[in-house]
mmCIF file of N, CA and C in Angstrom:
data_model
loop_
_atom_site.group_PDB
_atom_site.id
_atom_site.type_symbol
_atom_site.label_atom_id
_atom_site.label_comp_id
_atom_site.label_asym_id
_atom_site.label_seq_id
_atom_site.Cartn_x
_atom_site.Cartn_y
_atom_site.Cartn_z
ATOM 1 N N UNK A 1 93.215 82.958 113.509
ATOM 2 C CA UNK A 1 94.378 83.743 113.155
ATOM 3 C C UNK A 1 94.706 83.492 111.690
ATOM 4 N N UNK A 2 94.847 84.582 111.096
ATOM 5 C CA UNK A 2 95.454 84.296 109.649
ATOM 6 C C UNK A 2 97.203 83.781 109.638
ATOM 7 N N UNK A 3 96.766 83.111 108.207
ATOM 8 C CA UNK A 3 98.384 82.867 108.083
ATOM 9 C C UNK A 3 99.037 83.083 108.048
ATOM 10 N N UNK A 4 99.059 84.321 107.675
ATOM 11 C CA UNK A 4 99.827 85.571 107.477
ATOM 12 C C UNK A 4 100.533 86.237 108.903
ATOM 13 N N UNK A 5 100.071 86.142 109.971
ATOM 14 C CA UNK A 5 100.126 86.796 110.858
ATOM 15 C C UNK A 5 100.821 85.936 111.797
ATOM 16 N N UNK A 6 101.213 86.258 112.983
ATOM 17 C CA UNK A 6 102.036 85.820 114.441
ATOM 18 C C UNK A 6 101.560 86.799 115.041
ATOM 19 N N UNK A 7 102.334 85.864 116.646
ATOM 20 C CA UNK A 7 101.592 86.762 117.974
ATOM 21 C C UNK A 7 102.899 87.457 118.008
ATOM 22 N N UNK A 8 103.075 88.861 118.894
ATOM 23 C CA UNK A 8 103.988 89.773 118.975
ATOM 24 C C UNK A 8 104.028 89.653 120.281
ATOM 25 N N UNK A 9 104.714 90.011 121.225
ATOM 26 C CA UNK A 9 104.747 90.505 122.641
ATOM 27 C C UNK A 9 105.850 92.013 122.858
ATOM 28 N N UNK A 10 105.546 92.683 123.490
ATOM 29 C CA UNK A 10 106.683 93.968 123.867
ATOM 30 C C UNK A 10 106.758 93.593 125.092
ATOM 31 N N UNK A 11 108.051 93.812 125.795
ATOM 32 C CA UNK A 11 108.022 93.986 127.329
ATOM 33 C C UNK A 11 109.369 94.945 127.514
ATOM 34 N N UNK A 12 108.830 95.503 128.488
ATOM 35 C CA UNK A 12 109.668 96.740 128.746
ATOM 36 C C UNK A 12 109.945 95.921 130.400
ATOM 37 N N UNK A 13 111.437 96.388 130.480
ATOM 38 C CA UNK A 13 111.649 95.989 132.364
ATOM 39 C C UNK A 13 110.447 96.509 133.247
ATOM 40 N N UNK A 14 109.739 97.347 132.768
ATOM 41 C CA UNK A 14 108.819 97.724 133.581
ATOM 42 C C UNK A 14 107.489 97.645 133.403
ATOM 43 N N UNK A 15 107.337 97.070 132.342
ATOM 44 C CA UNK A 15 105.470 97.244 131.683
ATOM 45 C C UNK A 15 105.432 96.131 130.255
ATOM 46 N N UNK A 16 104.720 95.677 130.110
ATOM 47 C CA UNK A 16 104.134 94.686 129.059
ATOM 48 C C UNK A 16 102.946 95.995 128.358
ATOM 49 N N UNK A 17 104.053 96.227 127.273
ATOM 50 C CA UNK A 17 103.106 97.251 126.158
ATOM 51 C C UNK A 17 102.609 96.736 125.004
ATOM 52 N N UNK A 18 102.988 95.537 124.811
ATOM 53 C CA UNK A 18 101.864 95.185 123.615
ATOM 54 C C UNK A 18 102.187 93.379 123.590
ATOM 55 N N UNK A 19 100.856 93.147 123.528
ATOM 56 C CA UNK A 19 100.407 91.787 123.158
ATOM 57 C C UNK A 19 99.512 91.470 121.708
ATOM 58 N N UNK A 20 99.831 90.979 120.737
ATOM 59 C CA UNK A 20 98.565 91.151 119.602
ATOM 60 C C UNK A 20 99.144 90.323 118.647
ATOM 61 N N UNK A 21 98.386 90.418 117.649
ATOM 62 C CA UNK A 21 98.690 89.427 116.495
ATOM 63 C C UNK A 21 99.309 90.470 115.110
ATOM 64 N N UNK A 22 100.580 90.406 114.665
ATOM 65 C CA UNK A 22 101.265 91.459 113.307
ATOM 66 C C UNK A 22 101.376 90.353 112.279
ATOM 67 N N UNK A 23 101.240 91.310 111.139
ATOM 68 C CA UNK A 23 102.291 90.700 109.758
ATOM 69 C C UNK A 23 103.312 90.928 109.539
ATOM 70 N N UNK A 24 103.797 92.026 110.262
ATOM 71 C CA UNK A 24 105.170 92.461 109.859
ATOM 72 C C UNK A 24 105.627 93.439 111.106
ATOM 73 N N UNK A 25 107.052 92.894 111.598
ATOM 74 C CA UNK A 25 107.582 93.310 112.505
ATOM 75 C C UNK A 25 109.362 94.158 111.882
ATOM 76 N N UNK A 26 109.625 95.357 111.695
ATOM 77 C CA UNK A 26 111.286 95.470 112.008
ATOM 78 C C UNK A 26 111.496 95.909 112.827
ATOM 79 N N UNK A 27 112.811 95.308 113.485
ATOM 80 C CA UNK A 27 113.816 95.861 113.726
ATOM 81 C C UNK A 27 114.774 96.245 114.139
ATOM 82 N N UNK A 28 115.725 97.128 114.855
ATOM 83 C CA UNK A 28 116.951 97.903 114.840
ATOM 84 C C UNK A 28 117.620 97.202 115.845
ATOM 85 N N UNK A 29 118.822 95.939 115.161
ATOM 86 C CA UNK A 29 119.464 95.328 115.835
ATOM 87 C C UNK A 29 120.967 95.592 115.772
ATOM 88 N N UNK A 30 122.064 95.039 116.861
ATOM 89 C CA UNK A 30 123.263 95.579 116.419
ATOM 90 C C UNK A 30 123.662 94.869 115.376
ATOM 91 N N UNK A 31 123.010 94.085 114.489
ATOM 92 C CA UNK A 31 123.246 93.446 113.047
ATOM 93 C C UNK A 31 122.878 94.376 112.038
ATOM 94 N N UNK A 32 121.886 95.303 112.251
ATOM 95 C CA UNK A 32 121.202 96.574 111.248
ATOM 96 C C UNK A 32 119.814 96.099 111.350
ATOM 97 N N UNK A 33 118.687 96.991 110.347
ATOM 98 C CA UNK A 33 117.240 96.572 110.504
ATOM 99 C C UNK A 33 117.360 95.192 110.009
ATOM 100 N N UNK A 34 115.883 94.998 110.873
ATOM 101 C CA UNK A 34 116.113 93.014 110.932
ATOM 102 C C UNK A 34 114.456 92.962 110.436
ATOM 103 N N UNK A 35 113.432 92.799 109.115
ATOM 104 C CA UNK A 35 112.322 92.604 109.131
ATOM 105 C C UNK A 35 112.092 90.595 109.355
ATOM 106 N N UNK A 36 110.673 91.050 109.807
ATOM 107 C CA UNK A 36 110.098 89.400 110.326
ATOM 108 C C UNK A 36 108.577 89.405 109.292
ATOM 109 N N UNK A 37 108.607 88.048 108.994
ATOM 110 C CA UNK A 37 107.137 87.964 108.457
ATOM 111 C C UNK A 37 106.896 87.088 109.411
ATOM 112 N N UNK A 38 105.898 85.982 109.127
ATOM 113 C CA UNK A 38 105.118 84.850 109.348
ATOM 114 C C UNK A 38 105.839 83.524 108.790
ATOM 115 N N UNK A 39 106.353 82.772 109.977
ATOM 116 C CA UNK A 39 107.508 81.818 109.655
ATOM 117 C C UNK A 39 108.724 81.604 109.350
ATOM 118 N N UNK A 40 108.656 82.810 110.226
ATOM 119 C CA UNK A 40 110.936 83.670 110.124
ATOM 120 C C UNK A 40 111.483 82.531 110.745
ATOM 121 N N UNK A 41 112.557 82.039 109.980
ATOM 122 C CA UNK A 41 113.127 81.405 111.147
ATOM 123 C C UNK A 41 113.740 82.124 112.241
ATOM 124 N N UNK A 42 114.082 80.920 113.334
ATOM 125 C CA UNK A 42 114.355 81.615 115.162
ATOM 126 C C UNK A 42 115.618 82.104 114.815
ATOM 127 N N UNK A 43 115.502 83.197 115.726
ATOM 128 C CA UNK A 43 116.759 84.059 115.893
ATOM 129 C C UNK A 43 116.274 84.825 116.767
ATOM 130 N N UNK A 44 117.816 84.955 117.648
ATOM 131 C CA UNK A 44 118.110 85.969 118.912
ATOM 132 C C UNK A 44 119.058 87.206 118.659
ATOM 133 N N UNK A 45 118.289 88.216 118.395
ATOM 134 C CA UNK A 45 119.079 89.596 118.324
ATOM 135 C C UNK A 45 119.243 90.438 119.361
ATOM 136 N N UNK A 46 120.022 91.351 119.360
ATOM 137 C CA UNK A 46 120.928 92.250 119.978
ATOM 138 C C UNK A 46 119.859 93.947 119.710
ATOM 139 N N UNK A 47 119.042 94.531 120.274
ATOM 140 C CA UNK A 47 118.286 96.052 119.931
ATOM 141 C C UNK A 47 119.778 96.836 120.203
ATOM 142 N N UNK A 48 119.763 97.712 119.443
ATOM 143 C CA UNK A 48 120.395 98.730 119.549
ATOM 144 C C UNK A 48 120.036 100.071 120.602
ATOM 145 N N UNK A 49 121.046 100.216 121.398
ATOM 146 C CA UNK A 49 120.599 101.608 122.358
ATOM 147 C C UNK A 49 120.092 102.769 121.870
ATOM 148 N N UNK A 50 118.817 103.417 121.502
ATOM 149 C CA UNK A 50 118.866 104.321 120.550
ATOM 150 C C UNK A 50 118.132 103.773 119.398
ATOM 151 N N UNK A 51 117.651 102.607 119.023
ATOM 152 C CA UNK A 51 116.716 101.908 118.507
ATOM 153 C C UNK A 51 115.346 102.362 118.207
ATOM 154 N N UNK A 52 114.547 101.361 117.166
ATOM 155 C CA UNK A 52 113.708 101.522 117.127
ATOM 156 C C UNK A 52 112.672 99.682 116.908
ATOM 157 N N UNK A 53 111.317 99.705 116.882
ATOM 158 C CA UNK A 53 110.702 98.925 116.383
ATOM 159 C C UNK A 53 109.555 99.024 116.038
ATOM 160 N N UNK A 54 108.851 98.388 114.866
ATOM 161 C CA UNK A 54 107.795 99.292 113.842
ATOM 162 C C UNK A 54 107.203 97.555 114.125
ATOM 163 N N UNK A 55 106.099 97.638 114.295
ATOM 164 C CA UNK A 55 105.037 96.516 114.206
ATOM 165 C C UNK A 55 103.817 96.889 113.487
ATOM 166 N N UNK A 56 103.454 95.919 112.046
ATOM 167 C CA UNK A 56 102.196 96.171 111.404
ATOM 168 C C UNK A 56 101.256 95.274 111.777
ATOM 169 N N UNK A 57 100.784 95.750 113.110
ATOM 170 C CA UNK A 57 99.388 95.146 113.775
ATOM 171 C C UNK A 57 98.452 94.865 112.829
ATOM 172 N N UNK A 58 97.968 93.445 112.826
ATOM 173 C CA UNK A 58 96.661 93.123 112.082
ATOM 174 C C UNK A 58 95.457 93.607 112.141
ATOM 175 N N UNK A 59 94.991 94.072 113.133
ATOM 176 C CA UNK A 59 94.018 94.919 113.113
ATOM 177 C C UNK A 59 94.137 96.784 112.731
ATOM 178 N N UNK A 60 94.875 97.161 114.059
ATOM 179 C CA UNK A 60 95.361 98.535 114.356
ATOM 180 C C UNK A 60 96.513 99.158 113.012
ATOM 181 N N UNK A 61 96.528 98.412 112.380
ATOM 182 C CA UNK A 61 98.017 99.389 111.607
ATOM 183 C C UNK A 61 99.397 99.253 112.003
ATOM 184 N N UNK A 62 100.063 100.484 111.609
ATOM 185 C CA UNK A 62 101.605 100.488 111.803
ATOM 186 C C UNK A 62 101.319 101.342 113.066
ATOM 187 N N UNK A 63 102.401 100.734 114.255
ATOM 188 C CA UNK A 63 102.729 101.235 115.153
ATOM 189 C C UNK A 63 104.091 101.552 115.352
ATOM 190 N N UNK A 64 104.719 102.083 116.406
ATOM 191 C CA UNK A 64 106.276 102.187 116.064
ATOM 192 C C UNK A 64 106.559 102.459 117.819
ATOM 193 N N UNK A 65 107.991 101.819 118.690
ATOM 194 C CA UNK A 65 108.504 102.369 119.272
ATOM 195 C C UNK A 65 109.506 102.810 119.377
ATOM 196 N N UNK A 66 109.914 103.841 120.154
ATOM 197 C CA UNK A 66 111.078 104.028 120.944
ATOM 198 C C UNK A 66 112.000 102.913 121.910
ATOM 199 N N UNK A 67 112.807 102.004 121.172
ATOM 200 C CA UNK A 67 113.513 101.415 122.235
ATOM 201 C C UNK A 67 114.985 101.677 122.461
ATOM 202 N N UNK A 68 115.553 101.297 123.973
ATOM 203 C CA UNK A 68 116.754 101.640 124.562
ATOM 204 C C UNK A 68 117.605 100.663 124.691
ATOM 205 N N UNK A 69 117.791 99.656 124.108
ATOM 206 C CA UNK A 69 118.205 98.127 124.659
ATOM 207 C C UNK A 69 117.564 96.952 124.510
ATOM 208 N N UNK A 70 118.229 96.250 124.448
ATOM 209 C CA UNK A 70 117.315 94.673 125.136
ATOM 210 C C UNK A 70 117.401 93.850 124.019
ATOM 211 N N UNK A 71 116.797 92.852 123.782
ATOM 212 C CA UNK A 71 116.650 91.417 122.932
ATOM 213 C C UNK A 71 115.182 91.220 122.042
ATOM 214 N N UNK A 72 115.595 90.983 120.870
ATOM 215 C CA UNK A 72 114.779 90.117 120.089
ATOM 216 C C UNK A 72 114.775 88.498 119.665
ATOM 217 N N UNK A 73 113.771 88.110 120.027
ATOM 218 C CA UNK A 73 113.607 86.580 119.786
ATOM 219 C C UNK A 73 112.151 86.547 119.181
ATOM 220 N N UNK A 74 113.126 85.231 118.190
ATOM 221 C CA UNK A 74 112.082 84.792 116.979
ATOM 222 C C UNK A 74 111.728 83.617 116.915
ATOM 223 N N UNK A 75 110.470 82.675 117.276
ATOM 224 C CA UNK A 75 110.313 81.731 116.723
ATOM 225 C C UNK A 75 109.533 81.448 115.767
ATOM 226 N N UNK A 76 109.070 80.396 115.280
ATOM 227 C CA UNK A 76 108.228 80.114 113.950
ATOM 228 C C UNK A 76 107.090 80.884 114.271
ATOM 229 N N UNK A 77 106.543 81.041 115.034
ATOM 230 C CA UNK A 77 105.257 81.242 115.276
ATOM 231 C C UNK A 77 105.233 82.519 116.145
ATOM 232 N N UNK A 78 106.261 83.098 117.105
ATOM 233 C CA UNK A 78 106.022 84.354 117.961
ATOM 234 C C UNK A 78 107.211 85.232 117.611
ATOM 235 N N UNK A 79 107.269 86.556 118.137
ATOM 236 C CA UNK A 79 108.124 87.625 118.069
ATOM 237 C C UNK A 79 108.617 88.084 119.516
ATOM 238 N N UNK A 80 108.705 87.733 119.954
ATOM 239 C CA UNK A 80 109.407 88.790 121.689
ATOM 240 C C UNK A 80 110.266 89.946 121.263
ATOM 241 N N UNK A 81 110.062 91.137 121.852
ATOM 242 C CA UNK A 81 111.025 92.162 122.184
ATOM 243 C C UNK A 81 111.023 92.382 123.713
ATOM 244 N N UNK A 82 112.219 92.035 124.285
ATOM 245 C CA UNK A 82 112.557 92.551 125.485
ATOM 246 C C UNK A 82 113.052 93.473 125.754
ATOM 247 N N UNK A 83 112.878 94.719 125.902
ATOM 248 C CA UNK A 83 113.654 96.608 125.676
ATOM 249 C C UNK A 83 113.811 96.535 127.333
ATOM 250 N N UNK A 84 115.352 96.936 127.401
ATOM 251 C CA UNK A 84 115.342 97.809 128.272
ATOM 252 C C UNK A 84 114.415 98.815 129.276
ATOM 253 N N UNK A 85 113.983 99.592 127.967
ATOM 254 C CA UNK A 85 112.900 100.302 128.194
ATOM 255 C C UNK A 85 112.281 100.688 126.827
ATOM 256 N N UNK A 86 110.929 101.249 126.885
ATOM 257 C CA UNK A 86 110.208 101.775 124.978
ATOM 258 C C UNK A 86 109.228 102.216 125.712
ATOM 259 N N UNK A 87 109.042 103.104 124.330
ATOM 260 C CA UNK A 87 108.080 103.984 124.147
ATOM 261 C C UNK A 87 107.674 103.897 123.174
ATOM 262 N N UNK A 88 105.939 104.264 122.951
ATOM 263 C CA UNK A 88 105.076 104.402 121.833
ATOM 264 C C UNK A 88 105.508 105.749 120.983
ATOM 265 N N UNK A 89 106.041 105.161 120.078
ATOM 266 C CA UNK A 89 106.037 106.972 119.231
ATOM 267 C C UNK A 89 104.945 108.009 119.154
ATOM 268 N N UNK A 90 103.473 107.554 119.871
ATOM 269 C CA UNK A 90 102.364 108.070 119.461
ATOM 270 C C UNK A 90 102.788 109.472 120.681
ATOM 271 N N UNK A 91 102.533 110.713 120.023
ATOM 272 C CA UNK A 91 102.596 112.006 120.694
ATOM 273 C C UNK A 91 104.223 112.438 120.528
ATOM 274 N N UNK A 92 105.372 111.776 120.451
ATOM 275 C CA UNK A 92 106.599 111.863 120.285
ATOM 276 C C UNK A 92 106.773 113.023 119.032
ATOM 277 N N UNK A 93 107.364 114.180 119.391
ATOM 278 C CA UNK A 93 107.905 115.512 118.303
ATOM 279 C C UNK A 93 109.224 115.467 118.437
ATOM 280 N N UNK A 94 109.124 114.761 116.264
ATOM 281 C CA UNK A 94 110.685 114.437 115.568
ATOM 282 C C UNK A 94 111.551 115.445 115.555
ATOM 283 N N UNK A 95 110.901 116.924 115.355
ATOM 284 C CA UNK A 95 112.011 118.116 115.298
ATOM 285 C C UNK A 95 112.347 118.348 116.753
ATOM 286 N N UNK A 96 111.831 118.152 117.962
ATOM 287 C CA UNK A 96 112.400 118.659 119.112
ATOM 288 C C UNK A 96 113.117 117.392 119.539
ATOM 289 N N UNK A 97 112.964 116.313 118.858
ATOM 290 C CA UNK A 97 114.124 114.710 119.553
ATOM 291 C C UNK A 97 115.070 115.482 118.593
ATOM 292 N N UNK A 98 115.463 115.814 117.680
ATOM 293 C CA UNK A 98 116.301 116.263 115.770
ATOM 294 C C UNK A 98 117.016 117.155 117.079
ATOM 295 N N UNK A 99 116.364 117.730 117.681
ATOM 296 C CA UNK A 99 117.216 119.356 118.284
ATOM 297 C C UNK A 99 117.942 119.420 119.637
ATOM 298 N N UNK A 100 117.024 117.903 120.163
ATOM 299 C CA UNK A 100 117.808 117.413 121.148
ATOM 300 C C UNK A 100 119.088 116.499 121.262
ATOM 301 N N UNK A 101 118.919 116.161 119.861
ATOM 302 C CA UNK A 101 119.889 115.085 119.779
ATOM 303 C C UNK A 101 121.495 116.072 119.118
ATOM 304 N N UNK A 102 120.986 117.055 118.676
ATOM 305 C CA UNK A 102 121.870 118.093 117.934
ATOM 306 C C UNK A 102 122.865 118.623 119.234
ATOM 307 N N UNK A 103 122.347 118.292 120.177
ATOM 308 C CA UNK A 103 122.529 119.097 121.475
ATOM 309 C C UNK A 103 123.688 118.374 122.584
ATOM 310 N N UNK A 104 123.516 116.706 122.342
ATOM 311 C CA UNK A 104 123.315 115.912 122.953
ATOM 312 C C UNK A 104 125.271 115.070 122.356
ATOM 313 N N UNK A 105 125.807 114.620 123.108
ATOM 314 C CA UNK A 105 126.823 114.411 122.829
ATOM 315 C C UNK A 105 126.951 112.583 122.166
ATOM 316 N N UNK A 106 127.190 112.518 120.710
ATOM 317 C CA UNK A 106 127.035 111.099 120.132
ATOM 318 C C UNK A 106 127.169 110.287 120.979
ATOM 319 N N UNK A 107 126.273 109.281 121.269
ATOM 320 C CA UNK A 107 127.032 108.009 122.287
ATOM 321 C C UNK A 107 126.605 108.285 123.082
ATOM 322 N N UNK A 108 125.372 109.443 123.873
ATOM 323 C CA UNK A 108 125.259 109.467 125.402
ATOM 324 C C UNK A 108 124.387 109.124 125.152
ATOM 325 N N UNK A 109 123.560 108.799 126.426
ATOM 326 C CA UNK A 109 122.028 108.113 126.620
ATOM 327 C C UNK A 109 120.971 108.552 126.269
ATOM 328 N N UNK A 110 121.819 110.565 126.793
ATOM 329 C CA UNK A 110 120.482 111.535 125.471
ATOM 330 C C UNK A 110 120.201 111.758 124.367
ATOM 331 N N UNK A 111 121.439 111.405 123.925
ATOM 332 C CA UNK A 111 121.803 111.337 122.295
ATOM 333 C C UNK A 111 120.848 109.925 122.078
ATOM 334 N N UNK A 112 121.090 108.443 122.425
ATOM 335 C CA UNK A 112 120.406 107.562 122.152
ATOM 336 C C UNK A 112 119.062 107.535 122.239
ATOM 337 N N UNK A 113 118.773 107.954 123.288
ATOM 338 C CA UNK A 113 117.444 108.631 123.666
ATOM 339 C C UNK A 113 116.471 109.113 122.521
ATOM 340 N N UNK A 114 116.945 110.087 122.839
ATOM 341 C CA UNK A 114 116.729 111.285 121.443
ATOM 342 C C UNK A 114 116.650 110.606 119.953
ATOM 343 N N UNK A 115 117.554 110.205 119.850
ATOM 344 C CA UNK A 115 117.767 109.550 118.389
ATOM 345 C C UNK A 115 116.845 108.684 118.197
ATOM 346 N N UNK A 116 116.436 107.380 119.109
ATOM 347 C CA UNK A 116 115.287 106.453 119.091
ATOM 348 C C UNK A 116 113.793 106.955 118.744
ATOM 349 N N UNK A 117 113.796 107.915 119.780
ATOM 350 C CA UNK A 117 112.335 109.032 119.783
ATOM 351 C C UNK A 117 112.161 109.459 118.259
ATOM 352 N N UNK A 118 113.039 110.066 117.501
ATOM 353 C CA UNK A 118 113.038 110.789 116.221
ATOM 354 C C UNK A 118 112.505 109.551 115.317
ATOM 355 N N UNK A 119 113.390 108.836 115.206
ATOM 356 C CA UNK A 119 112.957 107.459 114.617
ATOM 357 C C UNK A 119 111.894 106.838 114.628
ATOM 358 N N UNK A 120 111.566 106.564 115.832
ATOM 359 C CA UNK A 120 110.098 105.823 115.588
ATOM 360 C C UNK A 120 108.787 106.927 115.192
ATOM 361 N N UNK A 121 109.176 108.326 115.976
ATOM 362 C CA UNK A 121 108.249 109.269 115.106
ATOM 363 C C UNK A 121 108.305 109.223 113.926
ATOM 364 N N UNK A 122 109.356 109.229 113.355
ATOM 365 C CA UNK A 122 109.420 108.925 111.657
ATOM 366 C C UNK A 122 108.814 107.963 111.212
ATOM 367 N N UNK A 123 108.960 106.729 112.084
ATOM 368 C CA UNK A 123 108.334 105.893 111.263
ATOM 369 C C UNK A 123 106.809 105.740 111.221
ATOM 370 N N UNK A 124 106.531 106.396 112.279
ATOM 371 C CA UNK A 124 104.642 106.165 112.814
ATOM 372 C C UNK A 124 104.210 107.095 111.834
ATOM 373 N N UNK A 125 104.801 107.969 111.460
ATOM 374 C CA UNK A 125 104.214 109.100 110.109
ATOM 375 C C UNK A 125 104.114 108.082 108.960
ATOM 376 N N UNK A 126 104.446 107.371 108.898
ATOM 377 C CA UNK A 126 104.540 106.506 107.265
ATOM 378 C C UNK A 126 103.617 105.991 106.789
#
């Protein structure tokens, strides 16, 4: 493993979506975006409903999800995200989450929903 890098884990209440080694992890806590390198100190954050999180996999690239909730924990050496629930932004369309969320009343789950989806599509374009 490079030095540069840490192990990541995703877990969704329902599925373990990613296990791997990143250099760079943000994000979307109820503190605001939160970036991680390699030897962050520990910290336990708060995801935002409506969230997002962008992981720059050491091999694979920038990835990005959709998350709804849940906890981030940091130690020297690992990253945990515990979501509620997430999704891979991969296949996710930013103008129809943009049109759903237009639709969608601030603060509801579709609105959060929606809003998360747009986001991490945004960010997987980058």
């Amino acid at each position: 493993m490079a030095e540069k890098s840490f192990h990541v884990e995703v877990v969704a209440a329902d599925d373990k979506l990613y296990s791997g080694e990143a250099t760079f992890v943000i994000a979307e806590t109820t503190s605001g975006e939160l970036g991680v390198l390699a030897n962050h100190e520990p910290l336990l954050g708060q995801l935002v409903p409506g969230g997002f999180v962008v992981i720059d996999d050491e091999n694979e690239g920038r990835r990005s999800l959709a998350v709804q909730g849940g906890f981030l924990s940091v130690t020297g050496e690992t990253v945990t995200i515990l979501a509620e629930s997430a999704q891979w932004a991969d296949g996710i369309d930013a103008a129809a989450e943009k049109a759903a969320m237009e639709q969608a009343e601030p603060g509801s789950d579709e609105y959060n929903r929606a809003h998360s989806r747009m986001v991490a599509a945004e960010h997987a374009s980058k």
